N, CA and C atoms as an extended XYZ file, in Angstrom:
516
Properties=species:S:1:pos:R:3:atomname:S:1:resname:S:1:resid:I:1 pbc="F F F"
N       116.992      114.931       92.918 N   UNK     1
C       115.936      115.182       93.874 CA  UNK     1
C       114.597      115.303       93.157 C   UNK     1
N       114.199      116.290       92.640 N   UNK     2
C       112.736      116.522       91.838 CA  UNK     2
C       113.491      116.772       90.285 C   UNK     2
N       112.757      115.386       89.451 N   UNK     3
C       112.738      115.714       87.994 CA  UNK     3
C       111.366      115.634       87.230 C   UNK     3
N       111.639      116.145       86.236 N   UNK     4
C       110.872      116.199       85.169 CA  UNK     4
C       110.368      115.542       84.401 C   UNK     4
N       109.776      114.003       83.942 N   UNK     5
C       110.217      113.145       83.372 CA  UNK     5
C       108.742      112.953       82.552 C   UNK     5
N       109.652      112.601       81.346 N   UNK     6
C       108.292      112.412       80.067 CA  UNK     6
C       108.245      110.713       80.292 C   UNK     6
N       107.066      110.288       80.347 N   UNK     7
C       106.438      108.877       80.520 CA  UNK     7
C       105.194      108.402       79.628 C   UNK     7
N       105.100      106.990       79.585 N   UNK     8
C       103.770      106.231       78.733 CA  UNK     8
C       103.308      105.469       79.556 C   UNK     8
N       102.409      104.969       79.552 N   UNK     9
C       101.510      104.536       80.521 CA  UNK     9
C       100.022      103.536       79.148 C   UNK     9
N       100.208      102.702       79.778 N   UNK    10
C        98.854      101.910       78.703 CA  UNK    10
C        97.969      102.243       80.019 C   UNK    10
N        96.489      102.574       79.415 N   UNK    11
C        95.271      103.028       80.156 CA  UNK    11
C        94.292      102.107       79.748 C   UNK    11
N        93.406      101.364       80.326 N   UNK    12
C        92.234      100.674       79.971 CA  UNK    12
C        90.807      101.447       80.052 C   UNK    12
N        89.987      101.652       79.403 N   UNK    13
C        88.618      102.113       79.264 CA  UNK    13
C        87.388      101.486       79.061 C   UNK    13
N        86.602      101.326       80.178 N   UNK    14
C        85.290      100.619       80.162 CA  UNK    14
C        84.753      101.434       78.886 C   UNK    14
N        83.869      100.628       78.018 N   UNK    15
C        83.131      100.715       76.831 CA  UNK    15
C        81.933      102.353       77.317 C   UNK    15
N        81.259      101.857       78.464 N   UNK    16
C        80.470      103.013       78.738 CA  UNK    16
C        81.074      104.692       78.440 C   UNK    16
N        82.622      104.790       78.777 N   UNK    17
C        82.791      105.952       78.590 CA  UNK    17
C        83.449      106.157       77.315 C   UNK    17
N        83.214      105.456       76.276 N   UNK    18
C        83.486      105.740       74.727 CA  UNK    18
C        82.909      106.816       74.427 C   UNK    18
N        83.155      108.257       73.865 N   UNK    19
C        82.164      109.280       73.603 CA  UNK    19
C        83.126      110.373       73.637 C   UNK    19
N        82.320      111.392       73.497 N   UNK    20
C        83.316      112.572       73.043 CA  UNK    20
C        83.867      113.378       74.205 C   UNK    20
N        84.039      112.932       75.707 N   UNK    21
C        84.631      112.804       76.949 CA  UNK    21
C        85.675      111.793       76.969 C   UNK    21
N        85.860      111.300       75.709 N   UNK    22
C        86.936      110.700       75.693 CA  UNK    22
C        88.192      110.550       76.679 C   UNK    22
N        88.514      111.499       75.741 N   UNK    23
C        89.893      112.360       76.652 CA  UNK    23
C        90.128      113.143       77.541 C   UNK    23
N        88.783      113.116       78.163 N   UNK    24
C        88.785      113.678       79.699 CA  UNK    24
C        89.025      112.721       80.235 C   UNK    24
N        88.486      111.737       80.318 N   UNK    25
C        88.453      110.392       81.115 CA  UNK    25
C        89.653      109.769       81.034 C   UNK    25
N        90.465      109.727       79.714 N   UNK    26
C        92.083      109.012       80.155 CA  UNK    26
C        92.647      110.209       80.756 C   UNK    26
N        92.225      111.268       80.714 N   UNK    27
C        93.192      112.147       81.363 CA  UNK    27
C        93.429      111.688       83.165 C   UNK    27
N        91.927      112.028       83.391 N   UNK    28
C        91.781      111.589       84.678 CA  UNK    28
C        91.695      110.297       85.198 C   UNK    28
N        92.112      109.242       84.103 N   UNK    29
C        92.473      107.809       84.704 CA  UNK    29
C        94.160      108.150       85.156 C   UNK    29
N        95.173      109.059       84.258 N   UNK    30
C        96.330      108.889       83.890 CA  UNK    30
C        96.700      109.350       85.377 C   UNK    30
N        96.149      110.394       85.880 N   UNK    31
C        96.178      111.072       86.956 CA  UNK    31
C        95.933      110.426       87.781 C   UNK    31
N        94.975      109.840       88.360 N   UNK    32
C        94.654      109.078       89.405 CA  UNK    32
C        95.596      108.121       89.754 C   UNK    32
N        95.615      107.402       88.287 N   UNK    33
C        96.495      105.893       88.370 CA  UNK    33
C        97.847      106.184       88.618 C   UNK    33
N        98.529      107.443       88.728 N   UNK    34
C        99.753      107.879       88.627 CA  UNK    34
C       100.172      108.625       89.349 C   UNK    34
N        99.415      109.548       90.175 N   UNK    35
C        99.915      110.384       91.231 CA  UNK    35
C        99.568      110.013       92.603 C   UNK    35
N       101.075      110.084       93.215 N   UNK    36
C       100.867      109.591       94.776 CA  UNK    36
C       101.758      107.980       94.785 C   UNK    36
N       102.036      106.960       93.773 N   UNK    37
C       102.343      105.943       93.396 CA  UNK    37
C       104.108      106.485       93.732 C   UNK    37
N       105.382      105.133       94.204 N   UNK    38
C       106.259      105.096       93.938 CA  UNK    38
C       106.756      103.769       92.971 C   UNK    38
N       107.878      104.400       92.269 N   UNK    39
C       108.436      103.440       91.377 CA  UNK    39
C       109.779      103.147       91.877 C   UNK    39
N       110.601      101.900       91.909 N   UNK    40
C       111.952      101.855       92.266 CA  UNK    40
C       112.450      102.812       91.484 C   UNK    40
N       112.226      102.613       89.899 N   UNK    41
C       113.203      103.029       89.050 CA  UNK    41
C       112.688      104.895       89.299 C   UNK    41
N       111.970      105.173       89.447 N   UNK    42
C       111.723      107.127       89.262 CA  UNK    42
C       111.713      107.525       90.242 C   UNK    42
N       111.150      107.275       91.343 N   UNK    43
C       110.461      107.684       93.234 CA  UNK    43
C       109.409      107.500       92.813 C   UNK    43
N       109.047      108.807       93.833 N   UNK    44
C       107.820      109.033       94.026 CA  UNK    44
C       106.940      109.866       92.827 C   UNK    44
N       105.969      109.523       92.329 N   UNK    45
C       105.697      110.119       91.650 CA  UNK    45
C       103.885      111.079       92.417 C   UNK    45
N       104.767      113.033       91.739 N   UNK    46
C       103.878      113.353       92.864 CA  UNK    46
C       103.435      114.287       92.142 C   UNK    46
N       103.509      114.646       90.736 N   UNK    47
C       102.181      114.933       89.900 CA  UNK    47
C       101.931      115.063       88.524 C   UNK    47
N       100.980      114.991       87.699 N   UNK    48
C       101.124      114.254       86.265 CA  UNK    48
C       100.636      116.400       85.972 C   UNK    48
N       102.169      116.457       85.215 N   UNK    49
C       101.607      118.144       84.691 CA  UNK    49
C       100.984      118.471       83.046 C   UNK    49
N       101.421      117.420       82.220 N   UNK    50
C       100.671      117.725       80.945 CA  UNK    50
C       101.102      116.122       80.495 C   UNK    50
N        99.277      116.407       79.537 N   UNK    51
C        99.165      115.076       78.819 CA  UNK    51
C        99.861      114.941       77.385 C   UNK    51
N       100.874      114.276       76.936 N   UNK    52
C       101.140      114.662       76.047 CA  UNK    52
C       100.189      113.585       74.677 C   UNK    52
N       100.862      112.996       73.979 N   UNK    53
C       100.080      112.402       72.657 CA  UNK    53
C        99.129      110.931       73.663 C   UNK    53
N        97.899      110.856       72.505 N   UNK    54
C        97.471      109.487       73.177 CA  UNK    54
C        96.914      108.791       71.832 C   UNK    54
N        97.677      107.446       71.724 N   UNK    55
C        97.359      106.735       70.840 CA  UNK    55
C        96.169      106.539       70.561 C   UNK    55
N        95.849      105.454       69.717 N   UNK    56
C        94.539      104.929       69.104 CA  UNK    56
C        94.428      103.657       69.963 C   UNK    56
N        93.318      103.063       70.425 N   UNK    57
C        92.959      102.485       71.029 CA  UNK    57
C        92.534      101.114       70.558 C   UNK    57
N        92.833      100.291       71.444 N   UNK    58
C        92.967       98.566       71.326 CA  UNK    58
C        91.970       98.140       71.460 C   UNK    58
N        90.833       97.361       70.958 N   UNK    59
C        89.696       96.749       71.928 CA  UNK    59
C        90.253       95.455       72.352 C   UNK    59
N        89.970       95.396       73.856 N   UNK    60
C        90.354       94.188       74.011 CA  UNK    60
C        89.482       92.823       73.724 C   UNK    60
N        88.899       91.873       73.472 N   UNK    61
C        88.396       90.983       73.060 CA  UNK    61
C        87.754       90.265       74.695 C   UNK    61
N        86.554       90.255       74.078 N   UNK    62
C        85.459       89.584       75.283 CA  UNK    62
C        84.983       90.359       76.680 C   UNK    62
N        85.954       91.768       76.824 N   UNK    63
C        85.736       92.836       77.835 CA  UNK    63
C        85.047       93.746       76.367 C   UNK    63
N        85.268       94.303       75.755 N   UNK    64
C        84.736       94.982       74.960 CA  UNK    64
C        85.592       96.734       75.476 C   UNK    64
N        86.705       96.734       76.647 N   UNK    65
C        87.236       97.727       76.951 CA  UNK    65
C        88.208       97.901       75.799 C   UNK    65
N        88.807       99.326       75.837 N   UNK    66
C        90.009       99.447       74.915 CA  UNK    66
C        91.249       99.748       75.456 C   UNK    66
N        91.926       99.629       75.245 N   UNK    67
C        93.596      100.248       75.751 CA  UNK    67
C        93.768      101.188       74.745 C   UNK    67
N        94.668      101.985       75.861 N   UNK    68
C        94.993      103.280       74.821 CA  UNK    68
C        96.390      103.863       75.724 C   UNK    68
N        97.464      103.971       74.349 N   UNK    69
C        98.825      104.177       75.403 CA  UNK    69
C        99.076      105.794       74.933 C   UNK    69
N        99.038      106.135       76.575 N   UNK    70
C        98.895      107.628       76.677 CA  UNK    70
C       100.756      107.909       77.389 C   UNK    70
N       101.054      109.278       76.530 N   UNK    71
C       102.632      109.794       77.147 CA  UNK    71
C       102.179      110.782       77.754 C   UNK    71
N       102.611      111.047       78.965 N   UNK    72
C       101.967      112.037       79.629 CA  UNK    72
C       103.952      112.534       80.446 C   UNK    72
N       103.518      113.705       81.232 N   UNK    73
C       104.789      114.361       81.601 CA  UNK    73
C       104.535      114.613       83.254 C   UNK    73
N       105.489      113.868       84.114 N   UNK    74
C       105.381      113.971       85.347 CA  UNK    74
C       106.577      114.720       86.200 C   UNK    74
N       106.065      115.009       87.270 N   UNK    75
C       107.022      115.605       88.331 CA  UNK    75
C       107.059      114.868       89.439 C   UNK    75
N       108.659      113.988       89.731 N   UNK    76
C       108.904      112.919       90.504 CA  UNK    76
C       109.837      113.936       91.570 C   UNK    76
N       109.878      112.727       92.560 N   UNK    77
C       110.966      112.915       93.549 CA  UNK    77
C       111.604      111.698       94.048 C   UNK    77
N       112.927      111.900       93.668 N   UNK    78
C       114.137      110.379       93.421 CA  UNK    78
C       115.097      110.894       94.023 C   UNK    78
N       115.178      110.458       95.931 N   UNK    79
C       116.186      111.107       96.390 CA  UNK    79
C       117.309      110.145       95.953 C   UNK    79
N       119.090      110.443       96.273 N   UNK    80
C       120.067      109.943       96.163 CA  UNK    80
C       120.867      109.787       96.984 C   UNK    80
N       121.648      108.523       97.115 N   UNK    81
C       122.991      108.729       98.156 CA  UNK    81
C       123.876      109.722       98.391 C   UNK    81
N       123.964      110.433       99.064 N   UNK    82
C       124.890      111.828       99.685 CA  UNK    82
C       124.104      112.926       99.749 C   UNK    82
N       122.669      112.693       99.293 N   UNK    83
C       121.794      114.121       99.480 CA  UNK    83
C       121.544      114.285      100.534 C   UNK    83
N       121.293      115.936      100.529 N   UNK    84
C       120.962      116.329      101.992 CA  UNK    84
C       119.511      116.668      102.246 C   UNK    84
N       118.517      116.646      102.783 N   UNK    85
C       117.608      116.551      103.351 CA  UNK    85
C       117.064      117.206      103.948 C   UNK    85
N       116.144      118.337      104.327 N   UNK    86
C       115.343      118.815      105.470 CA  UNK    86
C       114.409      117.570      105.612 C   UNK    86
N       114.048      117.316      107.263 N   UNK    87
C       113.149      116.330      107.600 CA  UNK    87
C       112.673      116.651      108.628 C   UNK    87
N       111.239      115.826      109.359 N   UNK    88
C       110.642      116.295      110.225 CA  UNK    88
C       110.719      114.921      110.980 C   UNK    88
N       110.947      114.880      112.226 N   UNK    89
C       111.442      114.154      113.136 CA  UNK    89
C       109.765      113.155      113.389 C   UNK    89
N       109.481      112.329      113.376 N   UNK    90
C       108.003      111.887      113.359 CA  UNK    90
C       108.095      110.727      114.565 C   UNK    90
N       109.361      109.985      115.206 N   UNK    91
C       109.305      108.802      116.163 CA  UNK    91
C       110.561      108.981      116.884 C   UNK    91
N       110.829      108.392      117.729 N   UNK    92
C       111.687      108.629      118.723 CA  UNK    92
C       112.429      107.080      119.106 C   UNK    92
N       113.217      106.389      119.264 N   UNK    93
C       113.133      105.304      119.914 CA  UNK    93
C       114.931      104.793      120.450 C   UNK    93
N       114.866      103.521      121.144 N   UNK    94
C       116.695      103.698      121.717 CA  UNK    94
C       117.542      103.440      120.803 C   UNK    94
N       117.053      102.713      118.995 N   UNK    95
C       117.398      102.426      117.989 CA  UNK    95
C       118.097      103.797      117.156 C   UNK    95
N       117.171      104.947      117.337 N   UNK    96
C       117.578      105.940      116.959 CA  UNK    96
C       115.996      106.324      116.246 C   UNK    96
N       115.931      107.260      115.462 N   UNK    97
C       114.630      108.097      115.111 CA  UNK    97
C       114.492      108.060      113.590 C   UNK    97
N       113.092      108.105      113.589 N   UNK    98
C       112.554      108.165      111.991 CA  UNK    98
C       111.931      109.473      111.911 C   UNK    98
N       111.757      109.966      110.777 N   UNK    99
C       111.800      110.936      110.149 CA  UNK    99
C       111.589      111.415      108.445 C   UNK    99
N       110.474      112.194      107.977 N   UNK   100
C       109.894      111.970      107.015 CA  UNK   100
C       109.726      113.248      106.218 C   UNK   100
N       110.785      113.471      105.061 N   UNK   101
C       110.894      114.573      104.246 CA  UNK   101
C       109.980      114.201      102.968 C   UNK   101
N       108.651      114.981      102.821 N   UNK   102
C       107.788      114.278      102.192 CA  UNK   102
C       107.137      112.967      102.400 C   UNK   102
N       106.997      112.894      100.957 N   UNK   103
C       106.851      111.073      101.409 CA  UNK   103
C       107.665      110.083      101.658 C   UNK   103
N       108.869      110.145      101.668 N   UNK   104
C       109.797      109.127      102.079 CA  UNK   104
C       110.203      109.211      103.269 C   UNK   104
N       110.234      108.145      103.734 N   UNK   105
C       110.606      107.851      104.803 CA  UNK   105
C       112.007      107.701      105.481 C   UNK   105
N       112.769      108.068      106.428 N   UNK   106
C       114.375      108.304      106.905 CA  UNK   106
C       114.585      107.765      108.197 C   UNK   106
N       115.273      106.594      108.499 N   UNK   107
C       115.694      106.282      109.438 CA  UNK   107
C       117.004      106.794      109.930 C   UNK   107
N       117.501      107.440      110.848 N   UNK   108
C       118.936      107.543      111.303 CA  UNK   108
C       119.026      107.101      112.778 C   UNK   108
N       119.934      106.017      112.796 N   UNK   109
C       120.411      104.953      113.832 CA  UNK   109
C       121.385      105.890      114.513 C   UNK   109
N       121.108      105.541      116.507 N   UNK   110
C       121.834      106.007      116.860 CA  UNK   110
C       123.747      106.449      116.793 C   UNK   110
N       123.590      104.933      116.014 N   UNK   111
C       125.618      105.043      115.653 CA  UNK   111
C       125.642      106.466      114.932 C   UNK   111
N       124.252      107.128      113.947 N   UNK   112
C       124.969      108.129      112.815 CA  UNK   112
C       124.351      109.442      113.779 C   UNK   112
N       124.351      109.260      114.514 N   UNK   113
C       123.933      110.502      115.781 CA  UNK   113
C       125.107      111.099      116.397 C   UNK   113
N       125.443      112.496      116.656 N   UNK   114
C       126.608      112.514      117.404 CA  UNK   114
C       127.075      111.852      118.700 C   UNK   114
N       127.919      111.865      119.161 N   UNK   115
C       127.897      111.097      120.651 CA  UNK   115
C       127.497      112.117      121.963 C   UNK   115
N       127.323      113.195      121.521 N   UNK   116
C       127.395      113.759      122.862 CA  UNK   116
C       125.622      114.032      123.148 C   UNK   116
N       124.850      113.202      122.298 N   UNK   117
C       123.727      112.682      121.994 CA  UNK   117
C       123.021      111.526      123.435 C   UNK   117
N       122.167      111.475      123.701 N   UNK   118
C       121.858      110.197      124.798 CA  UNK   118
C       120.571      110.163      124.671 C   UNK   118
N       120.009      108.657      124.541 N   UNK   119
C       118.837      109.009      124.531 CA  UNK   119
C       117.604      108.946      125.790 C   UNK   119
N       116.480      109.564      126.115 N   UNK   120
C       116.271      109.508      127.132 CA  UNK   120
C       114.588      108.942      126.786 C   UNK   120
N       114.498      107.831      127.515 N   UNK   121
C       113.118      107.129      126.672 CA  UNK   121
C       111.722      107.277      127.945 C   UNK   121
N       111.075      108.588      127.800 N   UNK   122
C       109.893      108.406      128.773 CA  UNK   122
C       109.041      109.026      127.555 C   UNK   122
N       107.873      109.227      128.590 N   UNK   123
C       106.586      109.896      127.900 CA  UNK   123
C       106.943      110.436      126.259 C   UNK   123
N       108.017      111.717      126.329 N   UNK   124
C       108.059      112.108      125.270 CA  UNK   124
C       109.420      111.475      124.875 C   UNK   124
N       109.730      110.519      124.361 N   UNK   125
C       111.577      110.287      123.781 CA  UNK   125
C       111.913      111.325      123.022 C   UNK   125
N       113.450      111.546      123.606 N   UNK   126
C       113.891      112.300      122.728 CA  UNK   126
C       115.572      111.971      122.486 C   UNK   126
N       116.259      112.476      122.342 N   UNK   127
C       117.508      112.739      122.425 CA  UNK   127
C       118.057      113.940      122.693 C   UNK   127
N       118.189      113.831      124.113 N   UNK   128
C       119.062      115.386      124.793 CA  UNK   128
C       120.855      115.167      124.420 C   UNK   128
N       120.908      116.245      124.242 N   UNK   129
C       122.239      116.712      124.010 CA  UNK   129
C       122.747      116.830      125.292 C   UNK   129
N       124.459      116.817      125.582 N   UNK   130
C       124.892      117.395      126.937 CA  UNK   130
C       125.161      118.653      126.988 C   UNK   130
N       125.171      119.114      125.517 N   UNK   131
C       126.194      120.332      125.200 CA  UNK   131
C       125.324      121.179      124.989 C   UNK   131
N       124.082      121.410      125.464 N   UNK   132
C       122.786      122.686      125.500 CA  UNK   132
C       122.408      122.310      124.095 C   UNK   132
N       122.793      121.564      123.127 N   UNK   133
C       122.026      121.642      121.968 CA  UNK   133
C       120.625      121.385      122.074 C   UNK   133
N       119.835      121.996      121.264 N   UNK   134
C       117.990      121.246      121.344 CA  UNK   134
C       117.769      120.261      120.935 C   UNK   134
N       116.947      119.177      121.702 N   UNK   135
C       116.725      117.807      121.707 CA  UNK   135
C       115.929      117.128      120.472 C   UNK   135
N       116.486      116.364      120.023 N   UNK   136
C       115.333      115.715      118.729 CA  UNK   136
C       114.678      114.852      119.545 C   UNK   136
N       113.836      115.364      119.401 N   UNK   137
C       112.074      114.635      119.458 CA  UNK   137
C       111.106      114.740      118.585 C   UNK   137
N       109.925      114.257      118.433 N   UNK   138
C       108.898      114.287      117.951 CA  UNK   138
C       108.555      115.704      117.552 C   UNK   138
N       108.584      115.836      116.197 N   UNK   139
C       107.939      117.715      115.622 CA  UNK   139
C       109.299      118.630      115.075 C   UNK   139
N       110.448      117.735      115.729 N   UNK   140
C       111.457      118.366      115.482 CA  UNK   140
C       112.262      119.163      114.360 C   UNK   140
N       113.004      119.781      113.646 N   UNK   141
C       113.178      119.752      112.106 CA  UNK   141
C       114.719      119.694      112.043 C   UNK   141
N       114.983      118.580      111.196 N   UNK   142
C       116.138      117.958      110.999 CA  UNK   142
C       116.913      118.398      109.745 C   UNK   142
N       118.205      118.309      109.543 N   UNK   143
C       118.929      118.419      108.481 CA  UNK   143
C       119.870      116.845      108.081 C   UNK   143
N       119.885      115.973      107.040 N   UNK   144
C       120.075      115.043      107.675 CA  UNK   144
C       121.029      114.756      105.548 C   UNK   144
N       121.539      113.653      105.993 N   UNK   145
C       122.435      113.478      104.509 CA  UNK   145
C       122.509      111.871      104.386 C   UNK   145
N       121.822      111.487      103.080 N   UNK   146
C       121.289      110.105      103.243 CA  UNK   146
C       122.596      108.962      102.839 C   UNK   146
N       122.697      108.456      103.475 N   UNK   147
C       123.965      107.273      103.652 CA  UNK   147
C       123.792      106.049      102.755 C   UNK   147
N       122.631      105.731      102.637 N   UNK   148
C       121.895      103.998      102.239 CA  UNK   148
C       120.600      104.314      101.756 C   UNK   148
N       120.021      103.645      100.268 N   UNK   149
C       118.672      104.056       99.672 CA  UNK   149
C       118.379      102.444       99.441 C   UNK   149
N       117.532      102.341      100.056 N   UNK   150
C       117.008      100.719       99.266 CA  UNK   150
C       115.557      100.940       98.354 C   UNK   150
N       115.865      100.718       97.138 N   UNK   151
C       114.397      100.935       96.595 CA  UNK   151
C       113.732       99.289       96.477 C   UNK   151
N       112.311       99.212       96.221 N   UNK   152
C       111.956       98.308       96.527 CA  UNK   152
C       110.806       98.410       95.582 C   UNK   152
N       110.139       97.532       94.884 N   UNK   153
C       109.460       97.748       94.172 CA  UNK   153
C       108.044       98.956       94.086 C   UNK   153
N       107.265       99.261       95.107 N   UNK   154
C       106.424      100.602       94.849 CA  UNK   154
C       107.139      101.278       96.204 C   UNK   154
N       108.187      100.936       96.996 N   UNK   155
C       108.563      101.577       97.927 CA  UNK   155
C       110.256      102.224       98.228 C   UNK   155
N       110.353      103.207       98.809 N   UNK   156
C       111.699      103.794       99.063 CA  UNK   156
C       111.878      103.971      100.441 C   UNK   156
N       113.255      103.618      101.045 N   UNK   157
C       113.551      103.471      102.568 CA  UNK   157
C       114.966      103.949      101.786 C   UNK   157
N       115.255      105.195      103.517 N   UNK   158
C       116.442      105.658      103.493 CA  UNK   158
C       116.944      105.310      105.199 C   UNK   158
N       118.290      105.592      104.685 N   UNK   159
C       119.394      105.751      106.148 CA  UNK   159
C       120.064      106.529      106.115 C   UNK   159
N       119.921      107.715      107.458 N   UNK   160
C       120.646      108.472      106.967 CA  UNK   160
C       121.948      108.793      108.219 C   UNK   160
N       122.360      110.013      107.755 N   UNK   161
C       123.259      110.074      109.233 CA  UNK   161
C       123.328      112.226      109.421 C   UNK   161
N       123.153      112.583      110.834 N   UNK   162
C       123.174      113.732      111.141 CA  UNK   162
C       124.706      114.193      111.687 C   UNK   162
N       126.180      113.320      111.782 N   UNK   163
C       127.508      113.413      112.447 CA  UNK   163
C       127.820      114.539      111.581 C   UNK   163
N       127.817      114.803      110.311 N   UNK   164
C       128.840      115.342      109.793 CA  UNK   164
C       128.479      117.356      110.127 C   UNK   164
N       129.344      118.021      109.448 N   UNK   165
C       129.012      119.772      109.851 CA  UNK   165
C       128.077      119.710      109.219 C   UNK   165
N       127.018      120.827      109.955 N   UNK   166
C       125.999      121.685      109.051 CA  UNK   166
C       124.404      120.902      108.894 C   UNK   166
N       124.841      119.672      109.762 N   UNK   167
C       123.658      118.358      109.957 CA  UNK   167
C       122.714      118.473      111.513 C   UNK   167
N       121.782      117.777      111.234 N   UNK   168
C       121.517      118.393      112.684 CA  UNK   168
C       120.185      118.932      113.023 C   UNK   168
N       120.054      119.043      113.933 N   UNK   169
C       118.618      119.843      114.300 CA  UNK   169
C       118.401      121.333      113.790 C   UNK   169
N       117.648      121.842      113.103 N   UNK   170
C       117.434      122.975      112.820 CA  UNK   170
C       116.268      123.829      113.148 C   UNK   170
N       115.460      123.044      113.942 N   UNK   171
C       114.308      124.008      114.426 CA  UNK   171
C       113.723      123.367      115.414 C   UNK   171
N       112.687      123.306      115.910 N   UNK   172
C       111.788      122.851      116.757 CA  UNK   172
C       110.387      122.898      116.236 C   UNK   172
């Protein structure tokens, strides 16, 4: 779910900020260029906590910029198949509902819905229960356990399913 992960990163530097702000400036390139970004291979990457070593720098030829390969230490989030999930119910539809724990995004199709589930599609969609349970709709807060992860090059899509115990709506 959330790791720790030591990383390198090559940084480019316009000539203007050569100077003894040096290393403020890759700091805050490393940051910018790096937080908020997903990777197939890590997730999401959602914040750069210490800079670690930063090389000596390349000039590149005819830009007059330099490269400079900086290791810096981030805090990702890389969900997995069988994890479980708090999520917030964000769409409604007869397909079944999406839903968004952080930044990733969670589809669960009506098949992984219980059956005693129906969905009822006006103004507000939701899915009423028969059995007095509270309805997922829009705002809702879900418990949900992810079935299918497709990563994709800067993007992550899940599928999940709410059938099994302990899954389910958990708040409103």
């Amino acid at each position: 779910m959330f790791f720790h992960l030591q990383l390198d990163k090559d940084i480019e530097v316009e000539p203007r900020f050569f100077g003894p702000r040096l290393q403020e400036v890759l700091k805050q390139k490393v940051t910018s260029e790096v937080e908020g970004t997903c990777s197939s291979v890590y997730g999401f990457m959602l914040m750069v906590t210490d800079i670690g070593s930063i090389g000596k720098g390349k000039i590149r030829e005819g830009t007059g910029s330099a490269v400079f390969h900086v290791q810096y230490t981030c805090l990702v989030f890389r969900p997995f198949k069988g994890e479980v999930l708090d999520a917030v119910v964000t769409s409604v539809n007869k397909m079944g509902f999406f839903a968004d724990a952080g930044p990733l995004q969670i589809f669960v199709s009506q098949h992984l819905i219980p059956s005693h589930y129906r969905v009822e599609i006006t103004d507000d969609a939701a899915f009423e229960s028969e059995e007095n349970s509270p309805p997922i709709k829009a705002g809702a807060f879900v418990r949900v356990r992810i079935v299918g992860l497709k990563a994709e090059a800067n993007q992550l899509f899940c599928v999940a399913t709410i059938t099994e115990d302990f899954l389910g709506i958990i708040g409103d």
